mmCIF file of C-alpha atoms in Angstrom:
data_model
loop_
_atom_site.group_PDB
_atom_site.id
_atom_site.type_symbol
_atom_site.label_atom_id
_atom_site.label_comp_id
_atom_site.label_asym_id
_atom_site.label_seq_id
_atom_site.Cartn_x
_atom_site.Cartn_y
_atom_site.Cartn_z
ATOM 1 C CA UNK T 891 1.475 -13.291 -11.047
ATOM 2 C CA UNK T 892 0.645 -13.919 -6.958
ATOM 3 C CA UNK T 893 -2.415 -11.750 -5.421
ATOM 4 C CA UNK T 894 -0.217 -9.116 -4.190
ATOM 5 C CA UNK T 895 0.923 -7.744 -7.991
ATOM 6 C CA UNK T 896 -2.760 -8.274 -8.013
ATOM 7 C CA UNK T 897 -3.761 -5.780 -5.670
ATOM 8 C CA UNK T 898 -1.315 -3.306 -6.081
ATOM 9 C CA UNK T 899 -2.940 -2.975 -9.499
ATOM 10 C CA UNK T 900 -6.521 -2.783 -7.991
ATOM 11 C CA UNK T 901 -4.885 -0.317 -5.912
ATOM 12 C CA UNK T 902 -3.641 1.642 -8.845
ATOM 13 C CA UNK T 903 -6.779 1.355 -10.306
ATOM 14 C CA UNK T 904 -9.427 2.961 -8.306
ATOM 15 C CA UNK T 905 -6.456 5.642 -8.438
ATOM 16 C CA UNK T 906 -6.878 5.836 -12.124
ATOM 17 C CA UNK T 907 -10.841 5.313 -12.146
ATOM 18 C CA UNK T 908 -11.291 8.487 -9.974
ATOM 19 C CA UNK T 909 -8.549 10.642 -11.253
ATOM 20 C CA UNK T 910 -10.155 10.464 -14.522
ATOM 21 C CA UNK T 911 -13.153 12.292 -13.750
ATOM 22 C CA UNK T 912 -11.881 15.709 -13.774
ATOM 23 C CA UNK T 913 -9.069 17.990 -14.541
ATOM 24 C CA UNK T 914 -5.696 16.410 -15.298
ATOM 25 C CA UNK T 915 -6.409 12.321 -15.398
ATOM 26 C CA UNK T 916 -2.935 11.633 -13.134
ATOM 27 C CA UNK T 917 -3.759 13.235 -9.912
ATOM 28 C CA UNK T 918 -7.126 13.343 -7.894
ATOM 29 C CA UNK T 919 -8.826 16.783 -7.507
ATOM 30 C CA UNK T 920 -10.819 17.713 -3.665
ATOM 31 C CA UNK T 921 -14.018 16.873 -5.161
ATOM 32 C CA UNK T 922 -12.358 13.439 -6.789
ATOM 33 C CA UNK T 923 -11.079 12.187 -3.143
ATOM 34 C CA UNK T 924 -14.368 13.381 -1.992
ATOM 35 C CA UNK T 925 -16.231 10.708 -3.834
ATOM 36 C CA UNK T 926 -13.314 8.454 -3.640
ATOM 37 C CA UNK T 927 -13.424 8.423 0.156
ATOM 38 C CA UNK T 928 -17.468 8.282 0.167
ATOM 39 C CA UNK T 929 -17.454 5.551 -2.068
ATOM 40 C CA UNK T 930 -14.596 3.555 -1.367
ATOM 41 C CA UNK T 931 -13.719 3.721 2.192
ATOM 42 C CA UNK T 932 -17.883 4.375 3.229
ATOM 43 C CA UNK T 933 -16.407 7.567 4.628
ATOM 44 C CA UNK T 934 -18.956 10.860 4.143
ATOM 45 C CA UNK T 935 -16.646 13.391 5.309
ATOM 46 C CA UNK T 936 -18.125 17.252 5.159
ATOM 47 C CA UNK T 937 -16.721 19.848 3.723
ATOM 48 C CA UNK T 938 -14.409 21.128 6.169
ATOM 49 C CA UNK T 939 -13.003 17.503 6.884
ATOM 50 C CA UNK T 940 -12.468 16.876 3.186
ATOM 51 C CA UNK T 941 -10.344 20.385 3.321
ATOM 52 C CA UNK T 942 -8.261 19.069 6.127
ATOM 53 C CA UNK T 943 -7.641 15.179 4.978
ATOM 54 C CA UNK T 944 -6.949 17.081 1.196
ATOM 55 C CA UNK T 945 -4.084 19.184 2.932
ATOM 56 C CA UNK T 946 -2.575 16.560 5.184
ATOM 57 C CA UNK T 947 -2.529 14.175 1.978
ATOM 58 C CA UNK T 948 -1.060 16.630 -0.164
ATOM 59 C CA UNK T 949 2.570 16.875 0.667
ATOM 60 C CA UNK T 950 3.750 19.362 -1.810
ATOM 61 C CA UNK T 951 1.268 21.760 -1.299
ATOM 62 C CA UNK T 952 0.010 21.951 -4.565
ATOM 63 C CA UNK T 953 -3.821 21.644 -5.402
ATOM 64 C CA UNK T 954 -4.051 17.974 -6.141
ATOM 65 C CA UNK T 955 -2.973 14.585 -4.736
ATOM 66 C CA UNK T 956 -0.459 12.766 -6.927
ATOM 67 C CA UNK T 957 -0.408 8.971 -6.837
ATOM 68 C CA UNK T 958 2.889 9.017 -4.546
ATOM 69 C CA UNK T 959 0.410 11.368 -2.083
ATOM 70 C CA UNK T 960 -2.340 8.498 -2.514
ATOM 71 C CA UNK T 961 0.007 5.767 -1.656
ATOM 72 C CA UNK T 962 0.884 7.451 1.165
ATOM 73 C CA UNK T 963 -2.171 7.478 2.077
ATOM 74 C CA UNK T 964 -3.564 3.835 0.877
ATOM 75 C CA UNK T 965 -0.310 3.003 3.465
ATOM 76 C CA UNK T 966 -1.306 5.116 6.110
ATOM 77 C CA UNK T 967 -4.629 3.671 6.297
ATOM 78 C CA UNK T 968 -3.691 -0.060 6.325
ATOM 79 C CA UNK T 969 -1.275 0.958 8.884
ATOM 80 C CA UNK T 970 -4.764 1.971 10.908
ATOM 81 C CA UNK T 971 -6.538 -0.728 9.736
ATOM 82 C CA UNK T 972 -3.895 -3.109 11.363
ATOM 83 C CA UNK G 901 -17.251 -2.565 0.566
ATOM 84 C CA UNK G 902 -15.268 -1.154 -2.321
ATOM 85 C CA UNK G 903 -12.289 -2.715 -4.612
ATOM 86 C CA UNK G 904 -10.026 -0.215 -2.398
ATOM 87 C CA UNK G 905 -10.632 -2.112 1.234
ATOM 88 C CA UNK G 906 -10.649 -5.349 -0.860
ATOM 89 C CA UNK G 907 -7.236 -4.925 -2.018
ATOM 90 C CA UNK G 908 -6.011 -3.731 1.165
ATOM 91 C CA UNK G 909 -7.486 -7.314 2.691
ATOM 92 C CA UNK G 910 -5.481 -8.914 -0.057
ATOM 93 C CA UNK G 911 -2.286 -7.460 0.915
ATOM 94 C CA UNK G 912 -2.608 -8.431 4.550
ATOM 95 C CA UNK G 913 -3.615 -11.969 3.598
ATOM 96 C CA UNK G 914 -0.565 -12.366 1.648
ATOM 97 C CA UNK G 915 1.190 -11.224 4.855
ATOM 98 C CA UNK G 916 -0.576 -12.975 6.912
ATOM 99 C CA UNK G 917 0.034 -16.414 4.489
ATOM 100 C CA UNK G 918 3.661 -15.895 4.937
ATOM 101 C CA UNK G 919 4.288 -14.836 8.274
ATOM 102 C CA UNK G 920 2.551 -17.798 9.806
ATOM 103 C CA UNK G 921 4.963 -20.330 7.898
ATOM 104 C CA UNK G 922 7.248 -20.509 10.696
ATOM 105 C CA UNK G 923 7.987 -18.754 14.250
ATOM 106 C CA UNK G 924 6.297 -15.780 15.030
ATOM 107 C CA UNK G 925 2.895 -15.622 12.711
ATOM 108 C CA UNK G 926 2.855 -11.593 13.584
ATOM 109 C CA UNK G 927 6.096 -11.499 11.883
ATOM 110 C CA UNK G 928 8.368 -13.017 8.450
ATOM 111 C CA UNK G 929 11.601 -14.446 8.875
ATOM 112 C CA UNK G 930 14.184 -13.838 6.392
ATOM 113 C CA UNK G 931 13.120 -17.342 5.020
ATOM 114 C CA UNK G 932 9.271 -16.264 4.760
ATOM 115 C CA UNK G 933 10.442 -13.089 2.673
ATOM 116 C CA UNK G 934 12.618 -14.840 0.752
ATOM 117 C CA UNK G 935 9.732 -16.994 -0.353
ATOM 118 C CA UNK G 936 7.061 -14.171 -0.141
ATOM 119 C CA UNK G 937 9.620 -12.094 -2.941
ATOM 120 C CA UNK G 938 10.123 -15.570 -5.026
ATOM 121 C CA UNK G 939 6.288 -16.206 -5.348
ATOM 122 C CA UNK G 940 4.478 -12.929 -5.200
ATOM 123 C CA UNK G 941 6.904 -10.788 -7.292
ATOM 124 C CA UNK G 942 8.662 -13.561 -9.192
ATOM 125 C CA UNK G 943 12.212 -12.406 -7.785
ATOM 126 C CA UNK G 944 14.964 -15.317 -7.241
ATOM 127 C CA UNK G 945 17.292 -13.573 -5.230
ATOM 128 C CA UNK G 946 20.545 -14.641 -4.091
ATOM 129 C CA UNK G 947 21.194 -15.573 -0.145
ATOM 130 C CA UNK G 948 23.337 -12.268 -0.277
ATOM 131 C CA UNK G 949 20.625 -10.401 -2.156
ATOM 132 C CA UNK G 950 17.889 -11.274 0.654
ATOM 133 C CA UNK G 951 19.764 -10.811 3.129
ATOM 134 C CA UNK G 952 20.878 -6.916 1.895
ATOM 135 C CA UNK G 953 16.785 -6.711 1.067
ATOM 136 C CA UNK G 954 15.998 -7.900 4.609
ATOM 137 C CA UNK G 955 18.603 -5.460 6.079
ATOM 138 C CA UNK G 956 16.661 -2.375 4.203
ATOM 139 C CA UNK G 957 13.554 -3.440 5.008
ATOM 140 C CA UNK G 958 14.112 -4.385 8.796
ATOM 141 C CA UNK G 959 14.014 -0.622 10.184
ATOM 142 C CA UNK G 960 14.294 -1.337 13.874
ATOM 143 C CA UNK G 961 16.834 -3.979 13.152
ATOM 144 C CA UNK G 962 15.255 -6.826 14.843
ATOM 145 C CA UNK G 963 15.218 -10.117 13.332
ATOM 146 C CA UNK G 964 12.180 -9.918 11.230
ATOM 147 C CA UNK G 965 9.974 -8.355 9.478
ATOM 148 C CA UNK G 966 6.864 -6.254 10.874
ATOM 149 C CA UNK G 967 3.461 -5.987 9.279
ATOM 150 C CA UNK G 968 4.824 -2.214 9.474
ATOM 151 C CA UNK G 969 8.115 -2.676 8.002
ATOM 152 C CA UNK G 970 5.923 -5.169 4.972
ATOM 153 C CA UNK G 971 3.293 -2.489 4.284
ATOM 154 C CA UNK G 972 6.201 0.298 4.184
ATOM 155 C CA UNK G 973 7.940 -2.266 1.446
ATOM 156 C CA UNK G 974 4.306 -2.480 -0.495
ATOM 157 C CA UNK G 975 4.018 1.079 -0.765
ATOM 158 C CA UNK G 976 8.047 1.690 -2.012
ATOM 159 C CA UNK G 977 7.054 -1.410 -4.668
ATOM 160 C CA UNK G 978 4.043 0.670 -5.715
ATOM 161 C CA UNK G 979 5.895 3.739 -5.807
ATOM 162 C CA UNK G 980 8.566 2.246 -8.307
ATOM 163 C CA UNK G 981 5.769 0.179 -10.048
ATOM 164 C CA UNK G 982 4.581 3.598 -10.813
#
């Protein structure tokens, strides 16, 4: 298996680790990306910027971020990262 | 740093491994990919078979393959990796 099979499963996991914590154990909750965010990406967000990164993540308008919505996201942000 | 950025770095290296085997190093030939699919995903794909995966993945129809176009390929693998 090369590194990049490798990855995408590191990916998946810190999907999986934080989902987990709360609620239904497939999609991430606001206060799940909250830590995910802090913890991960070193990003302490406030309230009202967690609120608007939840809603532009979360496509379908429902109340959590799926893992398509998160690797939309994970793409977006190596997209930035260049 | 978290697992999250580390993965991330991961994926670029493997781009970046690629891309600088021949021409361009900002970009992947249709010979990079080819050997990108066949060692990182295990796929042995047939000259027509690349070249109908190149066509999809090439969206501005140049000649190669953008970091853009790669990371937009990552994320559909992930997607259908589930």
């Amino acid at each position: 298996m090369g590194e990049l099979i490798a990855a995408m499963g590191i990916i998946r996991n810190v999907f999986d680790k934080y989902a987990g914590e709360e609620g239904d154990k497939e999609t991430l909750t606001k206060k799940e990306l909250s830590k995910l965010l802090r913890e991960q990406i070193g990003e302490e967000l406030s309230s009202k910027e967690v609120d608007e990164f939840f809603d532009n993540l979360n496509e379908d308008g429902d109340s959590v971020i799926s893992y398509q919505e998160y690797i939309t996201f994970v793409a977006m942000l190596m997209s930035v990262l260049g």
